[in-house]
Amino acid sequence: MLIFRSIKHIRSQLQPHHERGQRVSLVPTMGNLHGGHISLIEQAKAQSDIVVCSIFVNSLQFALTEEWDQYPRTFETDCQKLRAIGCDYLFAPDDGEMYPNGLATQSRVVCPSFTDILCGRSRPGHFEGVTTVVSKLFNIIQPDESVFGLKDFQQISVIRRMVEDMCLPIKIVGGAICREPDGLAMSSRNVFIRSYERPKVTVLKESLFEVGQSLAEGDKDFCGLERHASKRIKQLGFEVDYISVRNSLTLEEAAINDRDLIVLGAMFTKSARLIDNFIIRLDNKSRDDSEEKK
Ligand code: PAF
């Protein structure tokens, strides 16, 4: 695997691949790679000729109160994992390369859809940071497709909308949520969970799945289901950010006749913010999160 730090060099490396018409796939990450990331790379490999992974801890998507400097950085281990799986290229720029004029005057890509609800409400500016860095990565790599985890369902919805709005010829692919043996969704932030809280944090996934089951069985009392799930989580001592039943295509609050549903949730432990979701398509009964959003 070749590692590139500069935009100029990764571009000239990719140029012949583009010219030969090879399919290039990009998997953007912030590093601290876990099984979920590896499955995204595997998915990218299966669907393309050349796979580029990027590692960049993007300060623009962290709020002032969030710990950008404490985000886990495990570059050497990440490289070993990427080599083992046969990733072709790693693009790992530093801040100066990505934001040479500083953050304050950096042009932004703003996607007003979906960004002030759910995670966007408690993380103002977060999605603007994501859409800005992802569009820069798209411009640098010029991928034919890009793979994002479905755990960050709101993020992939925003990116799909940005790609559509900006007429970018890039296919956005969703990768299944990968889970630990007890069901906890894999996340780089799981390292922040305190050991005494670890056995209890699966309550997020369990509550969302319970809501999903009730929806699949025809329960339409969305608010009641959300309240019940929140109560279950709070009873274990966690703070609930939101539990919300939405239309999975529009991310609007679910309406009685919606068939494509998703229940999304976020909660705070003492030192981590965890998110998860469960997708339900009523026509086909309940489906699990391993299926890509069509
Ligand atoms: O999901 C992430 O890790 C980040 O939000 C992304 C897409 C790499 C942008 O920085």
PDB file of C-alpha atoms and ligand atoms in Angstrom:
ATOM      1  CA  MET A   1       0.000   0.000   0.000  1.00  0.00           C
ATOM      2  CA  LEU A   2       1.366   3.402  -0.935  1.00  0.00           C
ATOM      3  CA  ILE A   3       0.862   6.272   1.496  1.00  0.00           C
ATOM      4  CA  PHE A   4       0.424   9.850   0.276  1.00  0.00           C
ATOM      5  CA  ARG A   5       0.513  12.995   2.350  1.00  0.00           C
ATOM      6  CA  SER A   6       0.124  15.534  -0.445  1.00  0.00           C
ATOM      7  CA  ILE A   7      -2.785  16.287  -2.753  1.00  0.00           C
ATOM      8  CA  LYS A   8      -0.428  16.745  -5.684  1.00  0.00           C
ATOM      9  CA  HIS A   9       1.119  13.295  -5.308  1.00  0.00           C
ATOM     10  CA  ILE A  10      -2.078  11.280  -4.760  1.00  0.00           C
ATOM     11  CA  ARG A  11      -3.595  13.049  -7.782  1.00  0.00           C
ATOM     12  CA  SER A  12      -0.706  12.174 -10.063  1.00  0.00           C
ATOM     13  CA  GLN A  13      -0.717   8.571  -8.777  1.00  0.00           C
ATOM     14  CA  LEU A  14      -4.433   8.228  -9.551  1.00  0.00           C
ATOM     15  CA  GLN A  15      -4.315   9.953 -12.934  1.00  0.00           C
ATOM     16  CA  PRO A  16      -3.311   6.821 -14.946  1.00  0.00           C
ATOM     17  CA  HIS A  17      -6.016   4.757 -13.210  1.00  0.00           C
ATOM     18  CA  HIS A  18      -8.647   7.324 -14.191  1.00  0.00           C
ATOM     19  CA  GLU A  19      -7.277   7.428 -17.749  1.00  0.00           C
ATOM     20  CA  ARG A  20      -7.432   3.642 -18.063  1.00  0.00           C
ATOM     21  CA  GLY A  21     -11.083   3.812 -16.977  1.00  0.00           C
ATOM     22  CA  GLN A  22     -10.455   1.825 -13.804  1.00  0.00           C
ATOM     23  CA  ARG A  23     -13.107   2.146 -11.142  1.00  0.00           C
ATOM     24  CA  VAL A  24     -11.766   4.052  -8.143  1.00  0.00           C
ATOM     25  CA  SER A  25     -13.433   3.775  -4.755  1.00  0.00           C
ATOM     26  CA  LEU A  26     -12.861   6.054  -1.767  1.00  0.00           C
ATOM     27  CA  VAL A  27     -13.429   5.122   1.873  1.00  0.00           C
ATOM     28  CA  PRO A  28     -13.069   8.312   3.940  1.00  0.00           C
ATOM     29  CA  THR A  29     -12.210   7.770   7.621  1.00  0.00           C
ATOM     30  CA  MET A  30     -10.763   9.569  10.605  1.00  0.00           C
ATOM     31  CA  GLY A  31      -8.577   6.573  11.460  1.00  0.00           C
ATOM     32  CA  ASN A  32      -8.580   4.359  14.564  1.00  0.00           C
ATOM     33  CA  LEU A  33      -9.842   1.716  12.186  1.00  0.00           C
ATOM     34  CA  HIS A  34     -12.066  -1.075  13.510  1.00  0.00           C
ATOM     35  CA  GLY A  35     -13.995  -3.963  11.994  1.00  0.00           C
ATOM     36  CA  GLY A  36     -16.647  -1.602  10.630  1.00  0.00           C
ATOM     37  CA  HIS A  37     -14.069   0.326   8.600  1.00  0.00           C
ATOM     38  CA  ILE A  38     -12.472  -2.894   7.388  1.00  0.00           C
ATOM     39  CA  SER A  39     -15.815  -4.124   6.102  1.00  0.00           C
ATOM     40  CA  LEU A  40     -16.226  -0.828   4.183  1.00  0.00           C
ATOM     41  CA  ILE A  41     -12.830  -1.386   2.549  1.00  0.00           C
ATOM     42  CA  GLU A  42     -13.819  -4.980   1.711  1.00  0.00           C
ATOM     43  CA  GLN A  43     -17.027  -3.709   0.145  1.00  0.00           C
ATOM     44  CA  ALA A  44     -15.077  -1.110  -1.853  1.00  0.00           C
ATOM     45  CA  LYS A  45     -12.616  -3.781  -3.046  1.00  0.00           C
ATOM     46  CA  ALA A  46     -15.437  -6.012  -4.232  1.00  0.00           C
ATOM     47  CA  GLN A  47     -16.938  -3.224  -6.321  1.00  0.00           C
ATOM     48  CA  SER A  48     -13.927  -1.438  -7.786  1.00  0.00           C
ATOM     49  CA  ASP A  49     -10.437  -1.781  -9.260  1.00  0.00           C
ATOM     50  CA  ILE A  50      -8.604   0.646  -6.994  1.00  0.00           C
ATOM     51  CA  VAL A  51      -9.378   1.410  -3.346  1.00  0.00           C
ATOM     52  CA  VAL A  52      -8.244   4.601  -1.663  1.00  0.00           C
ATOM     53  CA  CYS A  53      -8.719   5.004   2.084  1.00  0.00           C
ATOM     54  CA  SER A  54      -8.299   8.443   3.605  1.00  0.00           C
ATOM     55  CA  ILE A  55      -7.387   9.152   7.210  1.00  0.00           C
ATOM     56  CA  PHE A  56      -7.888  12.731   8.331  1.00  0.00           C
ATOM     57  CA  VAL A  57      -9.179  13.845  11.736  1.00  0.00           C
ATOM     58  CA  ASN A  58     -11.187  16.774  10.463  1.00  0.00           C
ATOM     59  CA  SER A  59     -11.156  19.608  12.986  1.00  0.00           C
ATOM     60  CA  LEU A  60     -13.885  21.421  11.017  1.00  0.00           C
ATOM     61  CA  GLN A  61     -16.510  18.879  12.072  1.00  0.00           C
ATOM     62  CA  PHE A  62     -15.756  19.049  15.812  1.00  0.00           C
ATOM     63  CA  ALA A  63     -17.548  21.676  17.903  1.00  0.00           C
ATOM     64  CA  LEU A  64     -15.444  23.845  20.207  1.00  0.00           C
ATOM     65  CA  THR A  65     -16.616  21.782  23.176  1.00  0.00           C
ATOM     66  CA  GLU A  66     -15.666  18.512  21.508  1.00  0.00           C
ATOM     67  CA  GLU A  67     -12.282  16.903  21.907  1.00  0.00           C
ATOM     68  CA  TRP A  68     -10.631  16.980  18.488  1.00  0.00           C
ATOM     69  CA  ASP A  69      -7.197  16.630  20.061  1.00  0.00           C
ATOM     70  CA  GLN A  70      -8.304  13.611  22.084  1.00  0.00           C
ATOM     71  CA  TYR A  71      -9.716  11.743  19.117  1.00  0.00           C
ATOM     72  CA  PRO A  72      -7.823   8.408  19.068  1.00  0.00           C
ATOM     73  CA  ARG A  73      -4.941   8.409  16.581  1.00  0.00           C
ATOM     74  CA  THR A  74      -3.505   4.973  15.790  1.00  0.00           C
ATOM     75  CA  PHE A  75      -1.768   5.549  12.476  1.00  0.00           C
ATOM     76  CA  GLU A  76       0.719   2.651  12.503  1.00  0.00           C
ATOM     77  CA  THR A  77      -1.907   0.058  13.481  1.00  0.00           C
ATOM     78  CA  ASP A  78      -4.293   1.519  10.906  1.00  0.00           C
ATOM     79  CA  CYS A  79      -1.651   1.102   8.198  1.00  0.00           C
ATOM     80  CA  GLN A  80      -1.065  -2.536   9.207  1.00  0.00           C
ATOM     81  CA  LYS A  81      -4.796  -3.249   8.982  1.00  0.00           C
ATOM     82  CA  LEU A  82      -5.070  -1.555   5.589  1.00  0.00           C
ATOM     83  CA  ARG A  83      -2.053  -3.457   4.232  1.00  0.00           C
ATOM     84  CA  ALA A  84      -3.451  -6.754   5.527  1.00  0.00           C
ATOM     85  CA  ILE A  85      -6.715  -6.223   3.691  1.00  0.00           C
ATOM     86  CA  GLY A  86      -5.058  -5.111   0.451  1.00  0.00           C
ATOM     87  CA  CYS A  87      -6.042  -1.440   0.329  1.00  0.00           C
ATOM     88  CA  ASP A  88      -4.189   0.135  -2.631  1.00  0.00           C
ATOM     89  CA  TYR A  89      -3.567   3.694  -1.461  1.00  0.00           C
ATOM     90  CA  LEU A  90      -3.815   5.627   1.771  1.00  0.00           C
ATOM     91  CA  PHE A  91      -4.266   9.393   1.635  1.00  0.00           C
ATOM     92  CA  ALA A  92      -3.307  10.872   5.002  1.00  0.00           C
ATOM     93  CA  PRO A  93      -2.908  14.644   4.718  1.00  0.00           C
ATOM     94  CA  ASP A  94      -2.265  16.966   7.643  1.00  0.00           C
ATOM     95  CA  ASP A  95      -4.233  20.097   8.520  1.00  0.00           C
ATOM     96  CA  GLY A  96      -1.912  22.355   6.517  1.00  0.00           C
ATOM     97  CA  GLU A  97      -2.492  20.278   3.388  1.00  0.00           C
ATOM     98  CA  MET A  98      -6.286  20.196   3.716  1.00  0.00           C
ATOM     99  CA  TYR A  99      -6.811  23.714   5.086  1.00  0.00           C
ATOM    100  CA  PRO A 100      -3.801  25.741   3.858  1.00  0.00           C
ATOM    101  CA  ASN A 101      -5.608  29.059   4.403  1.00  0.00           C
ATOM    102  CA  GLY A 102      -6.778  28.160   7.914  1.00  0.00           C
ATOM    103  CA  LEU A 103     -10.249  27.227   9.067  1.00  0.00           C
ATOM    104  CA  ALA A 104     -11.732  30.671   9.606  1.00  0.00           C
ATOM    105  CA  THR A 105     -11.709  31.628   5.943  1.00  0.00           C
ATOM    106  CA  GLN A 106     -12.124  28.148   4.466  1.00  0.00           C
ATOM    107  CA  SER A 107     -14.992  28.025   1.919  1.00  0.00           C
ATOM    108  CA  ARG A 108     -17.743  25.750   3.186  1.00  0.00           C
ATOM    109  CA  VAL A 109     -20.166  23.337   1.572  1.00  0.00           C
ATOM    110  CA  VAL A 110     -23.515  23.733   3.309  1.00  0.00           C
ATOM    111  CA  CYS A 111     -26.293  21.209   2.866  1.00  0.00           C
ATOM    112  CA  PRO A 112     -29.368  22.625   4.598  1.00  0.00           C
ATOM    113  CA  SER A 113     -31.300  19.361   4.311  1.00  0.00           C
ATOM    114  CA  PHE A 114     -31.185  17.080   7.310  1.00  0.00           C
ATOM    115  CA  THR A 115     -28.467  19.011   9.113  1.00  0.00           C
ATOM    116  CA  ASP A 116     -30.228  20.823  11.969  1.00  0.00           C
ATOM    117  CA  ILE A 117     -32.118  17.799  13.282  1.00  0.00           C
ATOM    118  CA  LEU A 118     -31.098  14.718  15.301  1.00  0.00           C
ATOM    119  CA  CYS A 119     -27.269  14.759  15.630  1.00  0.00           C
ATOM    120  CA  GLY A 120     -27.138  18.189  13.968  1.00  0.00           C
ATOM    121  CA  ARG A 121     -29.164  19.697  16.805  1.00  0.00           C
ATOM    122  CA  SER A 122     -26.682  18.734  19.503  1.00  0.00           C
ATOM    123  CA  ARG A 123     -23.623  19.159  17.242  1.00  0.00           C
ATOM    124  CA  PRO A 124     -24.154  22.528  15.506  1.00  0.00           C
ATOM    125  CA  GLY A 125     -21.860  22.966  12.498  1.00  0.00           C
ATOM    126  CA  HIS A 126     -20.883  19.294  12.515  1.00  0.00           C
ATOM    127  CA  PHE A 127     -22.423  18.373   9.172  1.00  0.00           C
ATOM    128  CA  GLU A 128     -21.088  21.513   7.513  1.00  0.00           C
ATOM    129  CA  GLY A 129     -17.628  20.298   8.525  1.00  0.00           C
ATOM    130  CA  VAL A 130     -18.396  16.841   7.140  1.00  0.00           C
ATOM    131  CA  THR A 131     -19.784  18.031   3.794  1.00  0.00           C
ATOM    132  CA  THR A 132     -16.890  20.455   3.382  1.00  0.00           C
ATOM    133  CA  VAL A 133     -14.172  17.870   3.989  1.00  0.00           C
ATOM    134  CA  VAL A 134     -15.935  15.125   2.039  1.00  0.00           C
ATOM    135  CA  SER A 135     -16.380  17.372  -0.994  1.00  0.00           C
ATOM    136  CA  LYS A 136     -12.679  18.291  -0.785  1.00  0.00           C
ATOM    137  CA  LEU A 137     -11.800  14.585  -0.658  1.00  0.00           C
ATOM    138  CA  PHE A 138     -14.095  13.926  -3.624  1.00  0.00           C
ATOM    139  CA  ASN A 139     -12.365  16.701  -5.594  1.00  0.00           C
ATOM    140  CA  ILE A 140      -8.922  15.367  -4.732  1.00  0.00           C
ATOM    141  CA  ILE A 141      -9.567  11.650  -5.366  1.00  0.00           C
ATOM    142  CA  GLN A 142     -12.310  11.936  -8.038  1.00  0.00           C
ATOM    143  CA  PRO A 143     -13.742   8.548  -7.043  1.00  0.00           C
ATOM    144  CA  ASP A 144     -16.384   6.687  -9.015  1.00  0.00           C
ATOM    145  CA  GLU A 145     -17.905   5.607  -5.736  1.00  0.00           C
ATOM    146  CA  SER A 146     -17.476   6.223  -2.042  1.00  0.00           C
ATOM    147  CA  VAL A 147     -18.442   3.949   0.831  1.00  0.00           C
ATOM    148  CA  PHE A 148     -19.801   5.212   4.179  1.00  0.00           C
ATOM    149  CA  GLY A 149     -21.042   3.286   7.208  1.00  0.00           C
ATOM    150  CA  LEU A 150     -24.784   3.122   7.781  1.00  0.00           C
ATOM    151  CA  LYS A 151     -24.272   3.577  11.523  1.00  0.00           C
ATOM    152  CA  ASP A 152     -23.936   7.300  10.764  1.00  0.00           C
ATOM    153  CA  PHE A 153     -27.211   7.200   8.884  1.00  0.00           C
ATOM    154  CA  GLN A 154     -27.768  10.948   9.037  1.00  0.00           C
ATOM    155  CA  GLN A 155     -24.266  11.542   7.687  1.00  0.00           C
ATOM    156  CA  ILE A 156     -24.774   9.300   4.656  1.00  0.00           C
ATOM    157  CA  SER A 157     -28.199  10.891   4.024  1.00  0.00           C
ATOM    158  CA  VAL A 158     -26.608  14.351   4.018  1.00  0.00           C
ATOM    159  CA  ILE A 159     -23.798  13.188   1.713  1.00  0.00           C
ATOM    160  CA  ARG A 160     -26.237  11.557  -0.718  1.00  0.00           C
ATOM    161  CA  ARG A 161     -28.176  14.811  -0.846  1.00  0.00           C
ATOM    162  CA  MET A 162     -25.010  16.879  -1.357  1.00  0.00           C
ATOM    163  CA  VAL A 163     -23.932  14.633  -4.242  1.00  0.00           C
ATOM    164  CA  GLU A 164     -27.369  14.944  -5.829  1.00  0.00           C
ATOM    165  CA  ASP A 165     -27.547  18.726  -5.332  1.00  0.00           C
ATOM    166  CA  MET A 166     -24.047  19.322  -6.683  1.00  0.00           C
ATOM    167  CA  CYS A 167     -24.432  16.868  -9.614  1.00  0.00           C
ATOM    168  CA  LEU A 168     -21.349  14.906  -8.566  1.00  0.00           C
ATOM    169  CA  PRO A 169     -20.889  11.727 -10.634  1.00  0.00           C
ATOM    170  CA  ILE A 170     -20.165   9.616  -7.547  1.00  0.00           C
ATOM    171  CA  LYS A 171     -22.127   6.624  -6.323  1.00  0.00           C
ATOM    172  CA  ILE A 172     -22.607   6.701  -2.555  1.00  0.00           C
ATOM    173  CA  VAL A 173     -22.662   3.211  -1.077  1.00  0.00           C
ATOM    174  CA  GLY A 174     -23.834   2.332   2.432  1.00  0.00           C
ATOM    175  CA  GLY A 175     -21.950  -0.300   4.440  1.00  0.00           C
ATOM    176  CA  ALA A 176     -23.664  -2.446   7.048  1.00  0.00           C
ATOM    177  CA  ILE A 177     -23.328  -1.659  10.729  1.00  0.00           C
ATOM    178  CA  CYS A 178     -20.755  -3.989  12.288  1.00  0.00           C
ATOM    179  CA  ARG A 179     -21.396  -5.017  15.851  1.00  0.00           C
ATOM    180  CA  GLU A 180     -19.406  -6.385  18.767  1.00  0.00           C
ATOM    181  CA  PRO A 181     -20.504  -9.877  19.920  1.00  0.00           C
ATOM    182  CA  ASP A 182     -22.907  -8.320  22.454  1.00  0.00           C
ATOM    183  CA  GLY A 183     -24.489  -6.066  19.810  1.00  0.00           C
ATOM    184  CA  LEU A 184     -22.745  -2.742  20.475  1.00  0.00           C
ATOM    185  CA  ALA A 185     -22.234  -0.946  17.150  1.00  0.00           C
ATOM    186  CA  MET A 186     -18.509  -0.665  16.381  1.00  0.00           C
ATOM    187  CA  SER A 187     -17.238   2.895  16.637  1.00  0.00           C
ATOM    188  CA  SER A 188     -13.909   4.646  17.063  1.00  0.00           C
ATOM    189  CA  ARG A 189     -15.464   6.358  20.068  1.00  0.00           C
ATOM    190  CA  ASN A 190     -16.101   3.098  21.914  1.00  0.00           C
ATOM    191  CA  VAL A 191     -12.591   3.416  23.412  1.00  0.00           C
ATOM    192  CA  PHE A 192     -13.972   6.304  25.495  1.00  0.00           C
ATOM    193  CA  ILE A 193     -16.607   4.131  27.203  1.00  0.00           C
ATOM    194  CA  ARG A 194     -15.645   3.540  30.843  1.00  0.00           C
ATOM    195  CA  SER A 195     -15.229  -0.120  31.726  1.00  0.00           C
ATOM    196  CA  TYR A 196     -17.966  -0.081  34.392  1.00  0.00           C
ATOM    197  CA  GLU A 197     -20.429   1.278  31.811  1.00  0.00           C
ATOM    198  CA  ARG A 198     -19.472  -1.113  29.033  1.00  0.00           C
ATOM    199  CA  PRO A 199     -21.857  -4.000  29.932  1.00  0.00           C
ATOM    200  CA  LYS A 200     -24.809  -1.584  30.013  1.00  0.00           C
ATOM    201  CA  VAL A 201     -24.307   0.435  26.821  1.00  0.00           C
ATOM    202  CA  THR A 202     -25.984  -2.231  24.670  1.00  0.00           C
ATOM    203  CA  VAL A 203     -29.233  -0.779  26.001  1.00  0.00           C
ATOM    204  CA  LEU A 204     -29.152   1.706  23.098  1.00  0.00           C
ATOM    205  CA  LYS A 205     -29.184  -1.032  20.466  1.00  0.00           C
ATOM    206  CA  GLU A 206     -31.670  -3.140  22.435  1.00  0.00           C
ATOM    207  CA  SER A 207     -34.124  -0.245  22.858  1.00  0.00           C
ATOM    208  CA  LEU A 208     -33.924   0.689  19.170  1.00  0.00           C
ATOM    209  CA  PHE A 209     -34.431  -2.924  18.092  1.00  0.00           C
ATOM    210  CA  GLU A 210     -37.426  -3.159  20.400  1.00  0.00           C
ATOM    211  CA  VAL A 211     -38.952  -0.071  18.768  1.00  0.00           C
ATOM    212  CA  GLY A 212     -38.160  -1.594  15.362  1.00  0.00           C
ATOM    213  CA  GLN A 213     -39.945  -4.815  16.264  1.00  0.00           C
ATOM    214  CA  SER A 214     -43.030  -2.926  17.456  1.00  0.00           C
ATOM    215  CA  LEU A 215     -43.087  -0.889  14.230  1.00  0.00           C
ATOM    216  CA  ALA A 216     -42.750  -4.075  12.172  1.00  0.00           C
ATOM    217  CA  GLU A 217     -45.728  -5.477  14.070  1.00  0.00           C
ATOM    218  CA  GLY A 218     -47.814  -2.456  13.095  1.00  0.00           C
ATOM    219  CA  ASP A 219     -47.523  -0.199  16.144  1.00  0.00           C
ATOM    220  CA  LYS A 220     -47.986   3.417  14.974  1.00  0.00           C
ATOM    221  CA  ASP A 221     -47.666   5.144  18.332  1.00  0.00           C
ATOM    222  CA  PHE A 222     -44.283   6.633  17.378  1.00  0.00           C
ATOM    223  CA  CYS A 223     -44.121   9.042  20.328  1.00  0.00           C
ATOM    224  CA  GLY A 224     -45.073   6.315  22.787  1.00  0.00           C
ATOM    225  CA  LEU A 225     -42.386   4.009  21.414  1.00  0.00           C
ATOM    226  CA  GLU A 226     -39.771   6.785  21.563  1.00  0.00           C
ATOM    227  CA  ARG A 227     -40.739   7.597  25.153  1.00  0.00           C
ATOM    228  CA  HIS A 228     -40.547   3.953  26.206  1.00  0.00           C
ATOM    229  CA  ALA A 229     -37.074   3.511  24.649  1.00  0.00           C
ATOM    230  CA  SER A 230     -35.798   6.731  26.271  1.00  0.00           C
ATOM    231  CA  LYS A 231     -37.083   5.616  29.652  1.00  0.00           C
ATOM    232  CA  ARG A 232     -35.300   2.254  29.342  1.00  0.00           C
ATOM    233  CA  ILE A 233     -32.010   3.996  28.565  1.00  0.00           C
ATOM    234  CA  LYS A 234     -32.372   6.577  31.341  1.00  0.00           C
ATOM    235  CA  GLN A 235     -33.130   3.830  33.866  1.00  0.00           C
ATOM    236  CA  LEU A 236     -29.571   2.554  33.324  1.00  0.00           C
ATOM    237  CA  GLY A 237     -28.157   5.997  34.122  1.00  0.00           C
ATOM    238  CA  PHE A 238     -27.456   7.291  30.613  1.00  0.00           C
ATOM    239  CA  GLU A 239     -28.520  10.628  29.209  1.00  0.00           C
ATOM    240  CA  VAL A 240     -30.631  10.409  26.069  1.00  0.00           C
ATOM    241  CA  ASP A 241     -29.852  12.860  23.273  1.00  0.00           C
ATOM    242  CA  TYR A 242     -32.699  11.661  21.066  1.00  0.00           C
ATOM    243  CA  ILE A 243     -34.709   8.613  20.086  1.00  0.00           C
ATOM    244  CA  SER A 244     -36.660   9.284  16.930  1.00  0.00           C
ATOM    245  CA  VAL A 245     -38.760   7.327  14.471  1.00  0.00           C
ATOM    246  CA  ARG A 246     -38.303   8.842  11.009  1.00  0.00           C
ATOM    247  CA  ASN A 247     -38.976   8.244   7.355  1.00  0.00           C
ATOM    248  CA  SER A 248     -35.711   6.640   6.215  1.00  0.00           C
ATOM    249  CA  LEU A 249     -35.851   8.307   2.777  1.00  0.00           C
ATOM    250  CA  THR A 250     -36.522  11.882   3.912  1.00  0.00           C
ATOM    251  CA  LEU A 251     -35.467  11.784   7.585  1.00  0.00           C
ATOM    252  CA  GLU A 252     -38.714  13.628   8.357  1.00  0.00           C
ATOM    253  CA  GLU A 253     -40.694  12.549  11.405  1.00  0.00           C
ATOM    254  CA  ALA A 254     -42.529   9.334  10.570  1.00  0.00           C
ATOM    255  CA  ALA A 255     -46.098   9.606   9.295  1.00  0.00           C
ATOM    256  CA  ILE A 256     -48.765   6.925   9.690  1.00  0.00           C
ATOM    257  CA  ASN A 257     -48.600   5.745   6.067  1.00  0.00           C
ATOM    258  CA  ASP A 258     -44.806   5.648   5.747  1.00  0.00           C
ATOM    259  CA  ARG A 259     -43.408   2.251   4.738  1.00  0.00           C
ATOM    260  CA  ASP A 260     -39.683   3.115   4.890  1.00  0.00           C
ATOM    261  CA  LEU A 261     -38.943   3.741   8.523  1.00  0.00           C
ATOM    262  CA  ILE A 262     -35.879   4.085  10.681  1.00  0.00           C
ATOM    263  CA  VAL A 263     -35.479   4.501  14.400  1.00  0.00           C
ATOM    264  CA  LEU A 264     -32.384   6.460  15.293  1.00  0.00           C
ATOM    265  CA  GLY A 265     -30.905   7.104  18.705  1.00  0.00           C
ATOM    266  CA  ALA A 266     -28.048   8.874  20.436  1.00  0.00           C
ATOM    267  CA  MET A 267     -27.104   8.718  24.096  1.00  0.00           C
ATOM    268  CA  PHE A 268     -24.338   9.989  26.339  1.00  0.00           C
ATOM    269  CA  THR A 269     -22.316   7.809  28.665  1.00  0.00           C
ATOM    270  CA  LYS A 270     -20.013   9.567  31.136  1.00  0.00           C
ATOM    271  CA  SER A 271     -17.391  10.093  28.452  1.00  0.00           C
ATOM    272  CA  ALA A 272     -18.754   9.032  25.067  1.00  0.00           C
ATOM    273  CA  ARG A 273     -21.615   9.896  22.787  1.00  0.00           C
ATOM    274  CA  LEU A 274     -22.983   6.776  21.082  1.00  0.00           C
ATOM    275  CA  ILE A 275     -25.322   6.519  18.094  1.00  0.00           C
ATOM    276  CA  ASP A 276     -27.142   3.619  16.485  1.00  0.00           C
ATOM    277  CA  ASN A 277     -30.155   2.945  14.276  1.00  0.00           C
ATOM    278  CA  PHE A 278     -32.493   0.261  13.022  1.00  0.00           C
ATOM    279  CA  ILE A 279     -34.100   0.334   9.580  1.00  0.00           C
ATOM    280  CA  ILE A 280     -37.566  -1.096   8.981  1.00  0.00           C
ATOM    281  CA  ARG A 281     -39.255  -1.495   5.622  1.00  0.00           C
ATOM    282  CA  LEU A 282     -42.845  -2.386   6.329  1.00  0.00           C
ATOM    283  CA  ASP A 283     -43.585  -4.021   2.955  1.00  0.00           C
ATOM    284  CA  ASN A 284     -40.974  -6.658   3.577  1.00  0.00           C
ATOM    285  CA  LYS A 285     -41.489  -6.794   7.294  1.00  0.00           C
ATOM    286  CA  SER A 286     -38.574  -5.818   9.487  1.00  0.00           C
ATOM    287  CA  ARG A 287     -35.116  -5.893   7.979  1.00  0.00           C
ATOM    288  CA  ASP A 288     -31.891  -5.649   9.845  1.00  0.00           C
ATOM    289  CA  ASP A 289     -29.250  -3.003   9.393  1.00  0.00           C
ATOM    290  CA  SER A 290     -27.065  -5.212   7.227  1.00  0.00           C
ATOM    291  CA  GLU A 291     -29.004  -4.226   4.156  1.00  0.00           C
ATOM    292  CA  GLU A 292     -27.908  -1.195   2.233  1.00  0.00           C
ATOM    293  CA  LYS A 293     -30.350   1.672   1.913  1.00  0.00           C
ATOM    294  CA  LYS A 294     -31.631   1.562  -1.654  1.00  0.00           C
TER     295      LYS A 294
HETATM  296  O1  PAF B   1     -17.462   9.257   9.390  1.00  0.00           O
HETATM  297  C1  PAF B   1     -16.335   9.781   9.525  1.00  0.00           C
HETATM  298  O2  PAF B   1     -15.389   9.170   9.990  1.00  0.00           O
HETATM  299  C2  PAF B   1     -16.140  11.239   9.125  1.00  0.00           C
HETATM  300  O3  PAF B   1     -17.279  11.976   9.401  1.00  0.00           O
HETATM  301  C3  PAF B   1     -15.731  11.409   7.653  1.00  0.00           C
HETATM  302  C4  PAF B   1     -16.817  10.926   6.708  1.00  0.00           C
HETATM  303  C5  PAF B   1     -14.449  10.644   7.397  1.00  0.00           C
HETATM  304  C6  PAF B   1     -15.490  12.878   7.350  1.00  0.00           C
HETATM  305  O4  PAF B   1     -14.472  13.409   8.140  1.00  0.00           O
END
